[in-house]
PDB file of C-alpha atoms in Angstrom:
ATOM      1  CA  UNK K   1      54.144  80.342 124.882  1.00  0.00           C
ATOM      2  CA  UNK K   2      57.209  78.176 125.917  1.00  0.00           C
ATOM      3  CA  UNK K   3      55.996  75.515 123.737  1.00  0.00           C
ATOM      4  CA  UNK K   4      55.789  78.000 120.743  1.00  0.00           C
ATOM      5  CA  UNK K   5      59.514  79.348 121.800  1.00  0.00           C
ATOM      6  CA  UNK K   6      60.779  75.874 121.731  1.00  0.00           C
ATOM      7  CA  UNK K   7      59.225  74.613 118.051  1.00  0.00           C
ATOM      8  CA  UNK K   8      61.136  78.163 117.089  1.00  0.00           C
ATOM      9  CA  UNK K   9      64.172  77.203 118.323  1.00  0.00           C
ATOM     10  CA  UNK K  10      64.069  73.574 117.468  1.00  0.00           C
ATOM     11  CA  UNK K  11      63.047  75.050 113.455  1.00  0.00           C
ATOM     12  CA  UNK K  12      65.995  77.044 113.477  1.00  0.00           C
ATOM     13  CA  UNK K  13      68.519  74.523 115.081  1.00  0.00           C
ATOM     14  CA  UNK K  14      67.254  72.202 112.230  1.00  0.00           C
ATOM     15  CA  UNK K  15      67.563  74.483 109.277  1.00  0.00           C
ATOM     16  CA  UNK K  16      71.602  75.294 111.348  1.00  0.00           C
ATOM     17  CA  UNK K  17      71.958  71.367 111.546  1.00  0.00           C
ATOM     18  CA  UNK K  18      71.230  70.420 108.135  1.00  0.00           C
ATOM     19  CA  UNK K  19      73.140  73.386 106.123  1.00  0.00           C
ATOM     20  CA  UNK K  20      76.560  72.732 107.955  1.00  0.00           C
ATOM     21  CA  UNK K  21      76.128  69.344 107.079  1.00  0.00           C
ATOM     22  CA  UNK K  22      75.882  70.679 103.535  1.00  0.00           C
ATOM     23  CA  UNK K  23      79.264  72.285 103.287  1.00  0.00           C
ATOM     24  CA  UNK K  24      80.698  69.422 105.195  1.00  0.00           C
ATOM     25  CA  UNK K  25      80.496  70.487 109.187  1.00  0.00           C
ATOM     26  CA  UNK K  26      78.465  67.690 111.226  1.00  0.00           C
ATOM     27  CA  UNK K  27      76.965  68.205 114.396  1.00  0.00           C
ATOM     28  CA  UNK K  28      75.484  66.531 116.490  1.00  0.00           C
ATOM     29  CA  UNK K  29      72.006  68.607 116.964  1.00  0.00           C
ATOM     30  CA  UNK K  30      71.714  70.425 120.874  1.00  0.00           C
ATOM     31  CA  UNK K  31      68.802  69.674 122.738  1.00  0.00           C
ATOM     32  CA  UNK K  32      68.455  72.537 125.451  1.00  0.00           C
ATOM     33  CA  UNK K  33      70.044  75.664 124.398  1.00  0.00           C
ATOM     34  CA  UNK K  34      69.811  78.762 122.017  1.00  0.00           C
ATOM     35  CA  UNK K  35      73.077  78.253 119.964  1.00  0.00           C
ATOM     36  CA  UNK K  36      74.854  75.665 118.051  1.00  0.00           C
ATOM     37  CA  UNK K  37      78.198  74.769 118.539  1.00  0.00           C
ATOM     38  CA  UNK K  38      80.076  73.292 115.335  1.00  0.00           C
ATOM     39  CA  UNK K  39      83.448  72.025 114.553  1.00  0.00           C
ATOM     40  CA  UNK K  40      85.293  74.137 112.798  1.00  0.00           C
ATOM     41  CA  UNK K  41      86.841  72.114 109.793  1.00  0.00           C
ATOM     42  CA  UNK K  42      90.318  71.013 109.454  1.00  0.00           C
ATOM     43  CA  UNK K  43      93.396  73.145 108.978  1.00  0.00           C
ATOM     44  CA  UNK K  44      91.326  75.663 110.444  1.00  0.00           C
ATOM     45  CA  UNK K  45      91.497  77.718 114.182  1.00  0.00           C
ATOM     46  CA  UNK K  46      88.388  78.988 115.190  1.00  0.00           C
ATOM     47  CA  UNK K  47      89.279  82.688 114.701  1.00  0.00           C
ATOM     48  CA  UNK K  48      90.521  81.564 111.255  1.00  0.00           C
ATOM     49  CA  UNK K  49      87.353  79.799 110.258  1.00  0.00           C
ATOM     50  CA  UNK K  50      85.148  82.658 111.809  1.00  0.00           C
ATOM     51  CA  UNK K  51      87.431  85.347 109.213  1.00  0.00           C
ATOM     52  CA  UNK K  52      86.835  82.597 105.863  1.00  0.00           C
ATOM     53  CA  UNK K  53      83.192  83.111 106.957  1.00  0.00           C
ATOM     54  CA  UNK K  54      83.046  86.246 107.599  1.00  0.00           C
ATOM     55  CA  UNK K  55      85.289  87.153 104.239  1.00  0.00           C
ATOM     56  CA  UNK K  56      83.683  84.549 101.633  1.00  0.00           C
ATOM     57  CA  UNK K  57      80.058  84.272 102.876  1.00  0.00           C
ATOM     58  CA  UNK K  58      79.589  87.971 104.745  1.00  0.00           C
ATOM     59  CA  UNK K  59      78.185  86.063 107.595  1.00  0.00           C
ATOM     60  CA  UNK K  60      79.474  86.852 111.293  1.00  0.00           C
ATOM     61  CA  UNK K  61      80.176  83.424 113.406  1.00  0.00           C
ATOM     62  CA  UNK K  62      81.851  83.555 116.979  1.00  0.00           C
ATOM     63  CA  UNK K  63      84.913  82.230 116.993  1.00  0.00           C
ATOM     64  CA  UNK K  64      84.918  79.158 119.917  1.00  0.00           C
ATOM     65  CA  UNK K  65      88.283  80.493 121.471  1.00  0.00           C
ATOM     66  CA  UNK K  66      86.232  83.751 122.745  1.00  0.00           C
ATOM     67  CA  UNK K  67      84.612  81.671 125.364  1.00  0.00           C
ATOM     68  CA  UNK K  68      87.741  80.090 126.612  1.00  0.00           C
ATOM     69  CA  UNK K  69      90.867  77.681 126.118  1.00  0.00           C
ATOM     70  CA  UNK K  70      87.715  74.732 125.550  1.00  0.00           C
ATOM     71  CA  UNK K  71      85.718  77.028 122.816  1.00  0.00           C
ATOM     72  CA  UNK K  72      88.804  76.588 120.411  1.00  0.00           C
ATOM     73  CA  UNK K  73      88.385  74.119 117.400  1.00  0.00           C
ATOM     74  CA  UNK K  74      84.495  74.970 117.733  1.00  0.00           C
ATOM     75  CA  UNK K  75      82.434  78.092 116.195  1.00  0.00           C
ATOM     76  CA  UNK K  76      79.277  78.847 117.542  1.00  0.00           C
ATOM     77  CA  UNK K  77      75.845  80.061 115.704  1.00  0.00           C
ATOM     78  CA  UNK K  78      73.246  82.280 117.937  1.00  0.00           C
ATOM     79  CA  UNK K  79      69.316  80.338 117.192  1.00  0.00           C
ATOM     80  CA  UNK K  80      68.076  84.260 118.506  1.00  0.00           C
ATOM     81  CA  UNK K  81      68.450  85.836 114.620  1.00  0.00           C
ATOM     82  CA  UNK K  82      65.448  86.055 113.493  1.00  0.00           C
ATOM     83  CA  UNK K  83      64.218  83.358 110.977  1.00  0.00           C
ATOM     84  CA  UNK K  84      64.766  85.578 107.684  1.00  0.00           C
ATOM     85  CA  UNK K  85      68.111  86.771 108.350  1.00  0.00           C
ATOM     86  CA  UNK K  86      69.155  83.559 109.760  1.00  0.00           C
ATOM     87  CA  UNK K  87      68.269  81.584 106.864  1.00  0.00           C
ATOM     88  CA  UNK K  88      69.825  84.128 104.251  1.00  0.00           C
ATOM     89  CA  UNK K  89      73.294  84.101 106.491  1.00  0.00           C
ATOM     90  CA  UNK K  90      72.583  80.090 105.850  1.00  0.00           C
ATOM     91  CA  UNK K  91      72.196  80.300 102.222  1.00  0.00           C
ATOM     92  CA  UNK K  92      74.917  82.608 101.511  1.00  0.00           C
ATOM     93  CA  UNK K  93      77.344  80.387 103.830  1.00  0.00           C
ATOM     94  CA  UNK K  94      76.044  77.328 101.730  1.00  0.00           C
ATOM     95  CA  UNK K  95      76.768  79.251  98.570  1.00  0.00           C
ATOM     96  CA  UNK K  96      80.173  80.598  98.974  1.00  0.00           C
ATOM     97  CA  UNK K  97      81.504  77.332 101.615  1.00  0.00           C
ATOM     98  CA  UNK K  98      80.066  74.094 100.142  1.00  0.00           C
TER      99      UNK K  98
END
C-alpha cells in the first residue's frame, strides 16, 4: 500500500513539476513530501501571486508567507487533491498563466 501511495504522489508531483515549468516557474522536484513548493515569479509577493491565480486561473494556491517570514517568495501546491481536480486546476493555470 505505501508503495502504491508513493507512485500516487510521485504521478502527481510530476504532472505539478512539469506544468509550472510550462508557464515559466521551475522547481526543483521534492523527494519526500505531499506538497510542492514553487517560486513565485518575479515582481510578485506570494499573497500577490496566490490572488493572480486565484483571479485569472480560479485555482486556490497557498500563499508561502502563511507558513512564516521563510514561506515568502514561495507558493505551495497540496499533492492530496485528487488526480482529476488536480489536473483540471493544472490545465486551467496553464491556460490562463503561460
Amino acid at each position: 500500500a505505501i508503495d502504491e501511495m508513493n507512485a500516487i504522489y510521485e504521478r502527481r508531483r510530476d504532472l505539478v513539476i512539469g506544468t509550472l515549468g510550462e508557464i515559466g516557474v521551475d522547481v526543483t522536484p521534492p523527494r519526500g513530501t505531499i506538497y510542492v513548493w514553487a517560486p513565485v515569479p518575479e515582481g510578485h509577493t506570494s499573497t500577490s501571486f496566490a490572488e493572480l491565480v486565484l483571479e485569472q486561473a480560479a485555482v486556490v494556491v497557498s500563499p508561502g508567507s502563511m507558513y512564516g517570514p521563510s514561506g515568502e517568495g514561495f507558493f505551495r501546491i497540496s499533492l492530496t487533491t485528487p488526480d482529476d481536480r488536480l489536473a483540471e486546476a493544472l490545465e486551467r493555470m496553464r491556460e490562463h498563466l503561460a
